[in-house]
PDB file of C-alpha atoms and ligand atoms in Angstrom:
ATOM      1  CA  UNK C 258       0.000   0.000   0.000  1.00 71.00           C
ATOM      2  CA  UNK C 259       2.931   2.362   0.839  1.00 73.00           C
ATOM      3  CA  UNK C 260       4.733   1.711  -2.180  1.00 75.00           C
ATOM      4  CA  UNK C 261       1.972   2.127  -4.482  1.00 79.00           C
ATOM      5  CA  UNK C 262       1.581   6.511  -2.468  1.00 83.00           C
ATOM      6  CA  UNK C 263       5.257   6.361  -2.871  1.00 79.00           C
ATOM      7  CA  UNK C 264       4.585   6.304  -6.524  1.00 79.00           C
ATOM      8  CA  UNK C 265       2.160   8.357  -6.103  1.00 80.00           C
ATOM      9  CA  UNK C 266       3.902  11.318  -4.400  1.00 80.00           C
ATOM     10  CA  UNK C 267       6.923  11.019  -5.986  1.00 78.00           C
ATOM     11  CA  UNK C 268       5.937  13.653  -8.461  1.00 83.00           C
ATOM     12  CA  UNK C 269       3.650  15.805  -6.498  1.00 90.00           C
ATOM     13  CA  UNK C 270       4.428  19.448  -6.832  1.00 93.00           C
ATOM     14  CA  UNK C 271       1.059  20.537  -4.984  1.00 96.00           C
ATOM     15  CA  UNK C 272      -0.685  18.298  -2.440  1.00 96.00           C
ATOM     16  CA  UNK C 273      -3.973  19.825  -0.958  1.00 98.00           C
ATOM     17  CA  UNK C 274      -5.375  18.031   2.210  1.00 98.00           C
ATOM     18  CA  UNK C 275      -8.859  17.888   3.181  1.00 98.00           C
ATOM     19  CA  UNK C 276      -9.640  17.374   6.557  1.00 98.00           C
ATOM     20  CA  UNK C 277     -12.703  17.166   8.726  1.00 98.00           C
ATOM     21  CA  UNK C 278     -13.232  16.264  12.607  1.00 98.00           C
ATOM     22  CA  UNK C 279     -11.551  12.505  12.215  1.00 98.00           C
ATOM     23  CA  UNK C 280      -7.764  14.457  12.664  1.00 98.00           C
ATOM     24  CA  UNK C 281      -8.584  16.158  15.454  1.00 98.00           C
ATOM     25  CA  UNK C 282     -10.107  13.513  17.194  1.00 97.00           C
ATOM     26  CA  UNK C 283      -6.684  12.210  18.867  1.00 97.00           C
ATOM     27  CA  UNK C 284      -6.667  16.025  20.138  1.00 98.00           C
ATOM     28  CA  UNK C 285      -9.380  14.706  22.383  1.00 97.00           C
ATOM     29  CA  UNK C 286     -12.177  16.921  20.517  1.00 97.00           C
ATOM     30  CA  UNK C 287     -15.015  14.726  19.921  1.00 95.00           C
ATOM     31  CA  UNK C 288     -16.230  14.114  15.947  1.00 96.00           C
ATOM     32  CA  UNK C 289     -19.655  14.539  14.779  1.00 95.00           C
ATOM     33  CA  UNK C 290     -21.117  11.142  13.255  1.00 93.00           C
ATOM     34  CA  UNK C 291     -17.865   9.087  14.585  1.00 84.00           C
ATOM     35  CA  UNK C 292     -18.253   6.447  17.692  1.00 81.00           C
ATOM     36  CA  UNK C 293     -18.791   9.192  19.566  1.00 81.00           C
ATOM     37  CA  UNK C 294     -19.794  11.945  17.428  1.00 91.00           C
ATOM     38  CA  UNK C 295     -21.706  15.018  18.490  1.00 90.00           C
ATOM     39  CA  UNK C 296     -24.493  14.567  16.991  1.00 90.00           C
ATOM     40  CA  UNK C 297     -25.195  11.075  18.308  1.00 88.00           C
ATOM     41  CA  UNK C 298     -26.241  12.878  21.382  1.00 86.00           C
ATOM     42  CA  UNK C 299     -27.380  16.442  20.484  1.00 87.00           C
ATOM     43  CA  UNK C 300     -29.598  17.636  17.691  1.00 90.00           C
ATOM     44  CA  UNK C 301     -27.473  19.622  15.021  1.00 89.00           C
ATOM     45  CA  UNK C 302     -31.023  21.094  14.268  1.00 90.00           C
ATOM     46  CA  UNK C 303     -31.684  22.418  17.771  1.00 91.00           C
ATOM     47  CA  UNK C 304     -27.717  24.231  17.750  1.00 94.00           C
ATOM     48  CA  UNK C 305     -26.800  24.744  14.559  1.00 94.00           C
ATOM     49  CA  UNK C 306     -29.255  26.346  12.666  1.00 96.00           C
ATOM     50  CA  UNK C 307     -30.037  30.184  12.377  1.00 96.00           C
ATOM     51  CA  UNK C 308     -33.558  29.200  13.344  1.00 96.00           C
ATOM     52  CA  UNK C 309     -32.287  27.686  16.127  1.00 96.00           C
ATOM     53  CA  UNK C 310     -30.122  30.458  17.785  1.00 97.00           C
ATOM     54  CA  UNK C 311     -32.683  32.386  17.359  1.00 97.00           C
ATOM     55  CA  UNK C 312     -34.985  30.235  18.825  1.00 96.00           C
ATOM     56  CA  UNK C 313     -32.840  29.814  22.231  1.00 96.00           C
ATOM     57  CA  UNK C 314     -29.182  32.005  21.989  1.00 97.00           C
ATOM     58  CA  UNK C 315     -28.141  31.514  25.369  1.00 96.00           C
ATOM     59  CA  UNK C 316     -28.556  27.757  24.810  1.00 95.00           C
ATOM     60  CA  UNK C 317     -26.820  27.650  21.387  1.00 96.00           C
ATOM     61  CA  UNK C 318     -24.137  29.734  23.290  1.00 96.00           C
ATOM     62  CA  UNK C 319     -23.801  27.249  25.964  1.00 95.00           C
ATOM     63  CA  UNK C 320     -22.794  24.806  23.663  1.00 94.00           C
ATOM     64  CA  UNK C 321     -20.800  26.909  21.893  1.00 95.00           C
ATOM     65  CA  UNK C 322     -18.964  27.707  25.095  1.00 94.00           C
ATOM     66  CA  UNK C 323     -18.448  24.216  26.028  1.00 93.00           C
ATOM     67  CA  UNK C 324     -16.716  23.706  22.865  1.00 95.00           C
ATOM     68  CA  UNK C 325     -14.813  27.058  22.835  1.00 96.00           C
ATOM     69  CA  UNK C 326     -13.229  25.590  26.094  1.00 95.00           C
ATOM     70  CA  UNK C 327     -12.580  21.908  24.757  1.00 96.00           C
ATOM     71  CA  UNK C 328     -10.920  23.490  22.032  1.00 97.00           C
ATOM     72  CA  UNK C 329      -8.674  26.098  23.723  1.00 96.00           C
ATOM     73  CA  UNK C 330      -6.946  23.342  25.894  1.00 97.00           C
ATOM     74  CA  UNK C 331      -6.645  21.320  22.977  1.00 98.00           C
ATOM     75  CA  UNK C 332      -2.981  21.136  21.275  1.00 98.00           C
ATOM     76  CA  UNK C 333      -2.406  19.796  17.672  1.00 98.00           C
ATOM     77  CA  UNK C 334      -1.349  16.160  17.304  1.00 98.00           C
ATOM     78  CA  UNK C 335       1.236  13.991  15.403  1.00 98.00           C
ATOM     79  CA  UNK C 336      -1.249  14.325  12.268  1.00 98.00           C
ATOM     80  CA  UNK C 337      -1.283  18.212  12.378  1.00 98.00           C
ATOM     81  CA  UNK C 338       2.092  18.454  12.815  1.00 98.00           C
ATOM     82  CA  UNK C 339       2.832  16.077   9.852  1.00 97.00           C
ATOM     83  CA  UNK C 340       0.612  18.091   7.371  1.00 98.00           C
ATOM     84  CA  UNK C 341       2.559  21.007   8.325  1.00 98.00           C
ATOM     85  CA  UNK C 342       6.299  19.688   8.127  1.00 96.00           C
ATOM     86  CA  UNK C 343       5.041  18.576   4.609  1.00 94.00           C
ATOM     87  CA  UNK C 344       5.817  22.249   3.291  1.00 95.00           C
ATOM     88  CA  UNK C 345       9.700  21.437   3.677  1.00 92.00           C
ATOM     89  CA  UNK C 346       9.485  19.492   0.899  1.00 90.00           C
ATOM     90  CA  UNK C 347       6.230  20.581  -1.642  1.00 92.00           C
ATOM     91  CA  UNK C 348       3.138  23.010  -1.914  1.00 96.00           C
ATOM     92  CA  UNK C 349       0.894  22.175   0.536  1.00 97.00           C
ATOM     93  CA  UNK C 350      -2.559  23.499   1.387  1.00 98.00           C
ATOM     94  CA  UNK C 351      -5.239  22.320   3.973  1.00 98.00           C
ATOM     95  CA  UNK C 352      -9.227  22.602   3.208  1.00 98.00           C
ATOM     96  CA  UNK C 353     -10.584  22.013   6.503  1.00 98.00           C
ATOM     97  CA  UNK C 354     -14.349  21.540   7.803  1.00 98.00           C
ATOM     98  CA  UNK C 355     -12.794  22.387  11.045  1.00 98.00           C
ATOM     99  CA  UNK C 356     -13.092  25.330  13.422  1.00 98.00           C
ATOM    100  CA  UNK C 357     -10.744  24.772  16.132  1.00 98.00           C
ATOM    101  CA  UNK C 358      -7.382  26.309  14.169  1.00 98.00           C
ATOM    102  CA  UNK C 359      -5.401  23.349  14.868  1.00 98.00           C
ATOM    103  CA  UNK C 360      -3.825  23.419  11.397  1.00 98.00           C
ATOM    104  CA  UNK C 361      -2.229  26.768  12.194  1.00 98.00           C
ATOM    105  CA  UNK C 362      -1.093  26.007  15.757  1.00 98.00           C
ATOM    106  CA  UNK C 363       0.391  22.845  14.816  1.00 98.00           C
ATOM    107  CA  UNK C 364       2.379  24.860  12.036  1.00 98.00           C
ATOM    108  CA  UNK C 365       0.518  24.695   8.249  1.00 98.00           C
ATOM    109  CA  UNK C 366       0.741  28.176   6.623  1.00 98.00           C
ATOM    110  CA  UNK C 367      -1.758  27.884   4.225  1.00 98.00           C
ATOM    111  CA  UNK C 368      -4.934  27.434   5.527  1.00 98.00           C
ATOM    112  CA  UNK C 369      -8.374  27.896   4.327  1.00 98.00           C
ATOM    113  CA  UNK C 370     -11.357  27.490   6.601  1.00 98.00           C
ATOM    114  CA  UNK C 371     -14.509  26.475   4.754  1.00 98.00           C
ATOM    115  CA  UNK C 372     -16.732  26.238   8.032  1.00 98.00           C
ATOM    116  CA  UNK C 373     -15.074  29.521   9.410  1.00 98.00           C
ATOM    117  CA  UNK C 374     -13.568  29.484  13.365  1.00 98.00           C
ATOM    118  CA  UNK C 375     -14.406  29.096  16.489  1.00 97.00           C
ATOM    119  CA  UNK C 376     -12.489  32.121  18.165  1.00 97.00           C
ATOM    120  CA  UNK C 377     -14.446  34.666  15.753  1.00 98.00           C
ATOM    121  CA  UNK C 378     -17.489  35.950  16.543  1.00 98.00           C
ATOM    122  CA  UNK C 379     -20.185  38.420  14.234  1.00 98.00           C
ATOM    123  CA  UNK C 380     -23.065  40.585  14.830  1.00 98.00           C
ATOM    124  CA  UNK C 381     -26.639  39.283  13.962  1.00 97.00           C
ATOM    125  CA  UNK C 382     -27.096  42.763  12.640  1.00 98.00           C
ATOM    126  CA  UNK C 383     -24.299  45.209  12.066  1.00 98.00           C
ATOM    127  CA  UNK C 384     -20.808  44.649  10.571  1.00 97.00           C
ATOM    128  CA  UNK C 385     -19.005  43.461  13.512  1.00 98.00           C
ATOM    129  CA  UNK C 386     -16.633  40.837  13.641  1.00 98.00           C
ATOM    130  CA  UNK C 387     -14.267  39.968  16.179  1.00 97.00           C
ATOM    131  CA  UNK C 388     -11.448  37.330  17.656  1.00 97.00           C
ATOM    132  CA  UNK C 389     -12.118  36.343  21.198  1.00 96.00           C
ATOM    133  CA  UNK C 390     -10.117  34.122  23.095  1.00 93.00           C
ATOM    134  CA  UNK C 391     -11.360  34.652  26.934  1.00 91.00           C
ATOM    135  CA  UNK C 392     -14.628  33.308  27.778  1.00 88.00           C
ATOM    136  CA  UNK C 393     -17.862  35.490  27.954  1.00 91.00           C
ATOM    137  CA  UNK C 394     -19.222  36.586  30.964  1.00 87.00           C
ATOM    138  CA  UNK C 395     -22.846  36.661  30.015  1.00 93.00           C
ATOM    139  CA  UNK C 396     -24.893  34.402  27.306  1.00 95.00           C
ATOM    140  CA  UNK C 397     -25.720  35.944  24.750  1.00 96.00           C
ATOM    141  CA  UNK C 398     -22.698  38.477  24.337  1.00 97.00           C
ATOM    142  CA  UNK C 399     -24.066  41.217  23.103  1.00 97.00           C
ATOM    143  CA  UNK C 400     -22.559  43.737  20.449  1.00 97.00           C
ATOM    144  CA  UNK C 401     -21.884  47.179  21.139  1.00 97.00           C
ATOM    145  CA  UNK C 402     -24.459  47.540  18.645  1.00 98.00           C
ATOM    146  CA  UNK C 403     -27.105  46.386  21.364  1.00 97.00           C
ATOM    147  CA  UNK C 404     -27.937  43.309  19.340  1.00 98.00           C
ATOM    148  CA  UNK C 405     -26.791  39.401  19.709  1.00 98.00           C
ATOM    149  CA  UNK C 406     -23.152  38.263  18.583  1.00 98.00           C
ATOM    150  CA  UNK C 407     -22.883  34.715  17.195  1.00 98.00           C
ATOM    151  CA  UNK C 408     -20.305  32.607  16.345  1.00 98.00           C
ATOM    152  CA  UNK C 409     -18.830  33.222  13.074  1.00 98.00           C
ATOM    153  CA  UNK C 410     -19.601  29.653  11.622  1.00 98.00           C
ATOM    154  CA  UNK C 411     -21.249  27.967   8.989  1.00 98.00           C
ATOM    155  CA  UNK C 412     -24.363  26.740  10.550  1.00 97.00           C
ATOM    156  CA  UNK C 413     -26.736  24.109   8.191  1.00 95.00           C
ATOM    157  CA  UNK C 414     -28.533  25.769   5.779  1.00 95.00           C
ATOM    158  CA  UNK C 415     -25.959  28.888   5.473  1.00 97.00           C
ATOM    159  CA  UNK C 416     -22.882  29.553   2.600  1.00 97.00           C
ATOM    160  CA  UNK C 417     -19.972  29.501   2.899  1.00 98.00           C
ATOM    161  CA  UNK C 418     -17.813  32.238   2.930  1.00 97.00           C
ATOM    162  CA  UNK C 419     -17.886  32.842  -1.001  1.00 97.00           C
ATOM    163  CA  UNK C 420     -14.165  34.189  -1.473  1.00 98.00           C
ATOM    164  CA  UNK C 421     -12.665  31.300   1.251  1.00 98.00           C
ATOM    165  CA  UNK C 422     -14.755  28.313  -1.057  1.00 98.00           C
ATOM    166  CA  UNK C 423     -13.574  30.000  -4.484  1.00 98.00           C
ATOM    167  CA  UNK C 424     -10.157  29.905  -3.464  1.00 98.00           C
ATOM    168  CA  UNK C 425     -10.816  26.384  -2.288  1.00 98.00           C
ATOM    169  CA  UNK C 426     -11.920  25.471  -5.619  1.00 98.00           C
ATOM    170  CA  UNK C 427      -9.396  26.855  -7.229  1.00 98.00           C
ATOM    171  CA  UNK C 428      -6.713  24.634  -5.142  1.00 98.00           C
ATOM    172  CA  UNK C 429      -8.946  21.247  -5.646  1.00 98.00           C
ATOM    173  CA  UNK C 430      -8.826  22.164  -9.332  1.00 97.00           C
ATOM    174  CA  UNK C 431      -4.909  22.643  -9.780  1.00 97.00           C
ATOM    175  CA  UNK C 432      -3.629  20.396  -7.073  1.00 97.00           C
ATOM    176  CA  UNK C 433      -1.692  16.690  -8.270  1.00 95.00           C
ATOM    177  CA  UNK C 434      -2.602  14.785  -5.270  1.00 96.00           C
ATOM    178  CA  UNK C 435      -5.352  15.585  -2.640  1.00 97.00           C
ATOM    179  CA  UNK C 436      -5.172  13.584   0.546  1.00 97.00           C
ATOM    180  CA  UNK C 437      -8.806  13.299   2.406  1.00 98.00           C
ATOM    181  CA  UNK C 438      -8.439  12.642   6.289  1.00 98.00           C
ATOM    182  CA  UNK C 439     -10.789  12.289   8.956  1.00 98.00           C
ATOM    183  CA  UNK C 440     -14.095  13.170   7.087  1.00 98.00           C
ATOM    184  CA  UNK C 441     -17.374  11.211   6.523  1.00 97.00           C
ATOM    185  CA  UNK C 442     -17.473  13.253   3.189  1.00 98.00           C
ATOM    186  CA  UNK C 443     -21.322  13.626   3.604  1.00 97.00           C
ATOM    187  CA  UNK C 444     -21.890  17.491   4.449  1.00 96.00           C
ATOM    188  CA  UNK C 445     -22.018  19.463   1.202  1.00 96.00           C
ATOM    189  CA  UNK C 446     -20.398  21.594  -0.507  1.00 97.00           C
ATOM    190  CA  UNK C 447     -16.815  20.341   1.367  1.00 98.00           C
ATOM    191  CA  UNK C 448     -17.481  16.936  -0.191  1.00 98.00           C
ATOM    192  CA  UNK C 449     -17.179  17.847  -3.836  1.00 98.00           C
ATOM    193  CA  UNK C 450     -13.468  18.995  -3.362  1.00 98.00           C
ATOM    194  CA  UNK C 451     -12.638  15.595  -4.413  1.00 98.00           C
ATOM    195  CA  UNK C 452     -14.538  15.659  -7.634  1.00 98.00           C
ATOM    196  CA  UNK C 453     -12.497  18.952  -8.481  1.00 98.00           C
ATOM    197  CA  UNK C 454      -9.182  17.328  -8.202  1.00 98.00           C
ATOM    198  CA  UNK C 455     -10.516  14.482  -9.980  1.00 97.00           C
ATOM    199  CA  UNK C 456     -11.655  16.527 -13.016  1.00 96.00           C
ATOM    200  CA  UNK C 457      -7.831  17.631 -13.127  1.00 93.00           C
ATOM    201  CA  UNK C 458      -6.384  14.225 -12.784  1.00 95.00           C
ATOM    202  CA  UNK C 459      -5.081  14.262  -9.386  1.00 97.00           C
ATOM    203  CA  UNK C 460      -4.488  11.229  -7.288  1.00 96.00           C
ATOM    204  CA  UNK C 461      -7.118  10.955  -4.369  1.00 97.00           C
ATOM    205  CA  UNK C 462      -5.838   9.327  -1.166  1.00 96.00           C
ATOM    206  CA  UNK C 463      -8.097   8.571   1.916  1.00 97.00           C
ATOM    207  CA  UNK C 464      -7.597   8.381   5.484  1.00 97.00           C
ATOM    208  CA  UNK C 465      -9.990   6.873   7.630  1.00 98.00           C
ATOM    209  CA  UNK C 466     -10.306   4.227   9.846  1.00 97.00           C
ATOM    210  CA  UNK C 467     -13.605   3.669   8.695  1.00 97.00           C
ATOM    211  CA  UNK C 468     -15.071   3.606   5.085  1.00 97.00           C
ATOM    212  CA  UNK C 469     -16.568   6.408   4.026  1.00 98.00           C
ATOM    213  CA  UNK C 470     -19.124   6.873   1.011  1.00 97.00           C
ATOM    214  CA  UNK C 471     -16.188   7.840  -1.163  1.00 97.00           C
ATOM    215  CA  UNK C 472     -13.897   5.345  -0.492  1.00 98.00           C
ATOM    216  CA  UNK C 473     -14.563   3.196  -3.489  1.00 97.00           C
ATOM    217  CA  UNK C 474     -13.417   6.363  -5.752  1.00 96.00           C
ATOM    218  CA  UNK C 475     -10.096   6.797  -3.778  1.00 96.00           C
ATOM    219  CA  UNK C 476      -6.932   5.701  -5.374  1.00 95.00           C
ATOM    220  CA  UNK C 477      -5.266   4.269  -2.431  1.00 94.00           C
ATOM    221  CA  UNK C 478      -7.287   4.191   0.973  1.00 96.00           C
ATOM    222  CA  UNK C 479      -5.214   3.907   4.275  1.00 96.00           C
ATOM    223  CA  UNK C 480      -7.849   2.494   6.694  1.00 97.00           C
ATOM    224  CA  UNK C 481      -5.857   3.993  10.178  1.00 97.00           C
ATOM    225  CA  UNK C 482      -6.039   6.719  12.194  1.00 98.00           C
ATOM    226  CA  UNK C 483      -4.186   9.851  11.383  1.00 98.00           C
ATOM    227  CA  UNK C 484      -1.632  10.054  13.661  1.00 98.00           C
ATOM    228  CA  UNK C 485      -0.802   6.974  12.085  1.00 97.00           C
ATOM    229  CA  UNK C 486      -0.888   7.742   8.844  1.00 96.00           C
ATOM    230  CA  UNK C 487       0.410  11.154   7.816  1.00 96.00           C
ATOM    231  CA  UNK C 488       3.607  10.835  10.073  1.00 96.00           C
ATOM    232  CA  UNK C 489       3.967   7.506   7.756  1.00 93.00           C
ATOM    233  CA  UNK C 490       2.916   9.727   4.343  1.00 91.00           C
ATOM    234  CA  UNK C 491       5.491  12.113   5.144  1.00 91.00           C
ATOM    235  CA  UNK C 492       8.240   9.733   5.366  1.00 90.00           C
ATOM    236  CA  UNK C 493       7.341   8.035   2.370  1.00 84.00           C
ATOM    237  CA  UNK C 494       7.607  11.479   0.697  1.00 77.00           C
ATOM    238  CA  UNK C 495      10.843  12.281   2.487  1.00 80.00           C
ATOM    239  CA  UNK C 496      12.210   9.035   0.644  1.00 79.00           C
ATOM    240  CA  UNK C 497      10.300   9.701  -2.417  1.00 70.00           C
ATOM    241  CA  UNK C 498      11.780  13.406  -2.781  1.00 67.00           C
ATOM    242  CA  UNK C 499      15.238  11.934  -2.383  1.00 66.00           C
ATOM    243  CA  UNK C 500      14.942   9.404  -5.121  1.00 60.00           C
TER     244      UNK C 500
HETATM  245  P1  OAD S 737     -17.766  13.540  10.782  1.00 58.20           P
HETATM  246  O1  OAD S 737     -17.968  13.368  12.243  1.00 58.20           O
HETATM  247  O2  OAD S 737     -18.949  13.471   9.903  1.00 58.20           O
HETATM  248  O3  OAD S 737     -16.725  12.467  10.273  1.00 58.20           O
HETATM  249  C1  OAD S 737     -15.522  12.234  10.949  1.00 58.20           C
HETATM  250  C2  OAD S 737     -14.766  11.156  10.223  1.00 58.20           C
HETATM  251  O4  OAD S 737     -13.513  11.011  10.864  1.00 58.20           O
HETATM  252  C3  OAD S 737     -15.437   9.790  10.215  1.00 58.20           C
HETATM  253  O5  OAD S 737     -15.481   9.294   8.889  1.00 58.20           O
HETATM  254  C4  OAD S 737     -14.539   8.949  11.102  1.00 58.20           C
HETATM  255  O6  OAD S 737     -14.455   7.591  10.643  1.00 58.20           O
HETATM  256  C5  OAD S 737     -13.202   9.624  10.942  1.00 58.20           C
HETATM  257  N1  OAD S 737     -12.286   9.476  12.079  1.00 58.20           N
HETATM  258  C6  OAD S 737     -12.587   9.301  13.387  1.00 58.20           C
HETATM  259  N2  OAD S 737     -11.467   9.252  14.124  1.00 58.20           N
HETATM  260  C7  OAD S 737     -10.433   9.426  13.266  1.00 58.20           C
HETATM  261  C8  OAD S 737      -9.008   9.503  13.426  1.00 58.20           C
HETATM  262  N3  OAD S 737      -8.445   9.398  14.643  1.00 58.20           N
HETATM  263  N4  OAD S 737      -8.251   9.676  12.317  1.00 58.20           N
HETATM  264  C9  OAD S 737      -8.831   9.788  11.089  1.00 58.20           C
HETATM  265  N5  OAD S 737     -10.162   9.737  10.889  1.00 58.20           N
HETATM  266  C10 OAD S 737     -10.953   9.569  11.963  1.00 58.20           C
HETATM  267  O7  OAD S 737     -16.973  14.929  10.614  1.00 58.20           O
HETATM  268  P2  OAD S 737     -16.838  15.833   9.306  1.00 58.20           P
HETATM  269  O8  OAD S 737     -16.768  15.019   8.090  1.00 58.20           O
HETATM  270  O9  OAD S 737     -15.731  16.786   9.595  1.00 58.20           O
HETATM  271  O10 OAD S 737     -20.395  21.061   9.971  1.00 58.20           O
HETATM  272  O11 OAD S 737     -18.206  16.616   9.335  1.00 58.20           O
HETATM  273  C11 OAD S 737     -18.434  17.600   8.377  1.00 58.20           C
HETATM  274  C12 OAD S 737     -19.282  18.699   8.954  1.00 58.20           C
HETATM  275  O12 OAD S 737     -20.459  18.137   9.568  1.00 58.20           O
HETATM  276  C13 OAD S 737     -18.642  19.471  10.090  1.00 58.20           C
HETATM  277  O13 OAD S 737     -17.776  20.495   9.648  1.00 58.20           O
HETATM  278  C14 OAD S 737     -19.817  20.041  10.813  1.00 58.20           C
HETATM  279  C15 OAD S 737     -20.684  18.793  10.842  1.00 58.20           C
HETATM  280  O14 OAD S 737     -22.024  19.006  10.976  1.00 58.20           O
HETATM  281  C16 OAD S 737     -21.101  22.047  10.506  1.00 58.20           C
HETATM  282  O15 OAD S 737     -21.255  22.188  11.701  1.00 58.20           O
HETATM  283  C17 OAD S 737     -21.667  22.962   9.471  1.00 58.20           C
END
């Protein structure tokens, strides 16, 4: 299986990963439809909807704080890491679903996040936006505007952020390999990167330990976790590049 990436990489010039909840599960931040995925317990419809912050803020905040929390004491693993010390040796840039920044902590420079971040916040009415690190005091924060702040994610039913998904496109569409870890590749529009890189040839490599609903149009599938598996990628293209 190794050998046959090997090949694979061995003339990569730009490798674009697309990652989802899977890689940051071994950061001890729970997935969404994984063993014990988020929504397994809680209704995405009742916290992450428009309709539903609307419906109850201060509970949708709750949550939202419990997460910002779990993901503040959270520190990139062996698979972040990997992705990132992948630049030393070829163009690398990271799609992610995810909106705890643990690309950029554990070192990747190129970034783009489809689903937005969990440290920004945005005014339900005015043009505020914001970083916030420290916890809030009160649920709902309000803006300075009088009205509600909300986290500035993509909740179901919303975009995403036009210019951040173009650019994504545009990366699917030129990359030579794309390597897709940690995702169930079922929330739309994320899960049509793959069909971009297809359309321009490139090699499609999954890792998961569990089969997803593309895994029968990867090229090579590495059924293991990812701090398995990238640490392994990235020394197969260490002896790759050398050859
Ligand atoms: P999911 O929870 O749907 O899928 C996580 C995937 O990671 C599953 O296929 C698991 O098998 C795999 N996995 C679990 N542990 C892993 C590990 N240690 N290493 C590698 N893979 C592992 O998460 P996403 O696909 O990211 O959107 O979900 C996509 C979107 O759905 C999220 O961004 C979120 C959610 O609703 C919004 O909130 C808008």
């Amino acid at each position: 299986m190794y050998d046959l990436i090997a090949d694979q990489l061995r003339s990569a010039k730009k490798i674009v990963f697309v990652t989802g909840a899977g890689i940051s599960q071994e950061s001890g931040i729970p997935t969404f439809r994984g063993k014990d995925g988020l929504w397994r317990n809680y209704d995405p419809m009742k916290l992450a909807t428009i309709d539903a912050f609307y419906d109850n803020p201060k509970l949708v905040w709750e949550w939202y704080n419990d997460r910002r929390r779990n993901i503040f004491a959270a520190e990139p693993n062996l698979g972040h890491k990997a992705i990132a010390e992948l630049e030393e040796f070829v163009k690398v840039v990271v799609l992610t679903q995810n909106i705890d920044g643990l690309h950029q902590k554990g070192g990747s420079s190129s970034v783009l996040e489809l689903h937005g971040s969990i440290v920004k916040i945005k005014c339900t009415v005015c043009d505020f936006k914001d970083e916030i690190f420290t916890e809030f005091s009160e649920l709902p924060p309000l803006c300075k505007c009088g009205n509600i702040l909300r986290p500035d994610v993509v909740w179901f039913g919303e975009g995403l952020p036009q210019d951040v998904w173009q650019e994504a496109i545009i990366h699917a569409n030129s990359c030579d390999v794309m390597v897709i870890v940690g995702t169930s590749l079922v929330v739309s529009p994320a899960n049509t990167l793959p069909i971009y890189a297809k359309k321009n040839n490139a090699t499609l490599i999954e890792i998961n330990p569990d089969e997803t609903i593309m895994t029968s149009d990867m090229d090579s599938s590495i059924k293991s976790t990812s701090t398995v598996a990238l640490p392994e990628l990235v020394s197969i293209f260490k002896r790759a590049s050398k050859m």
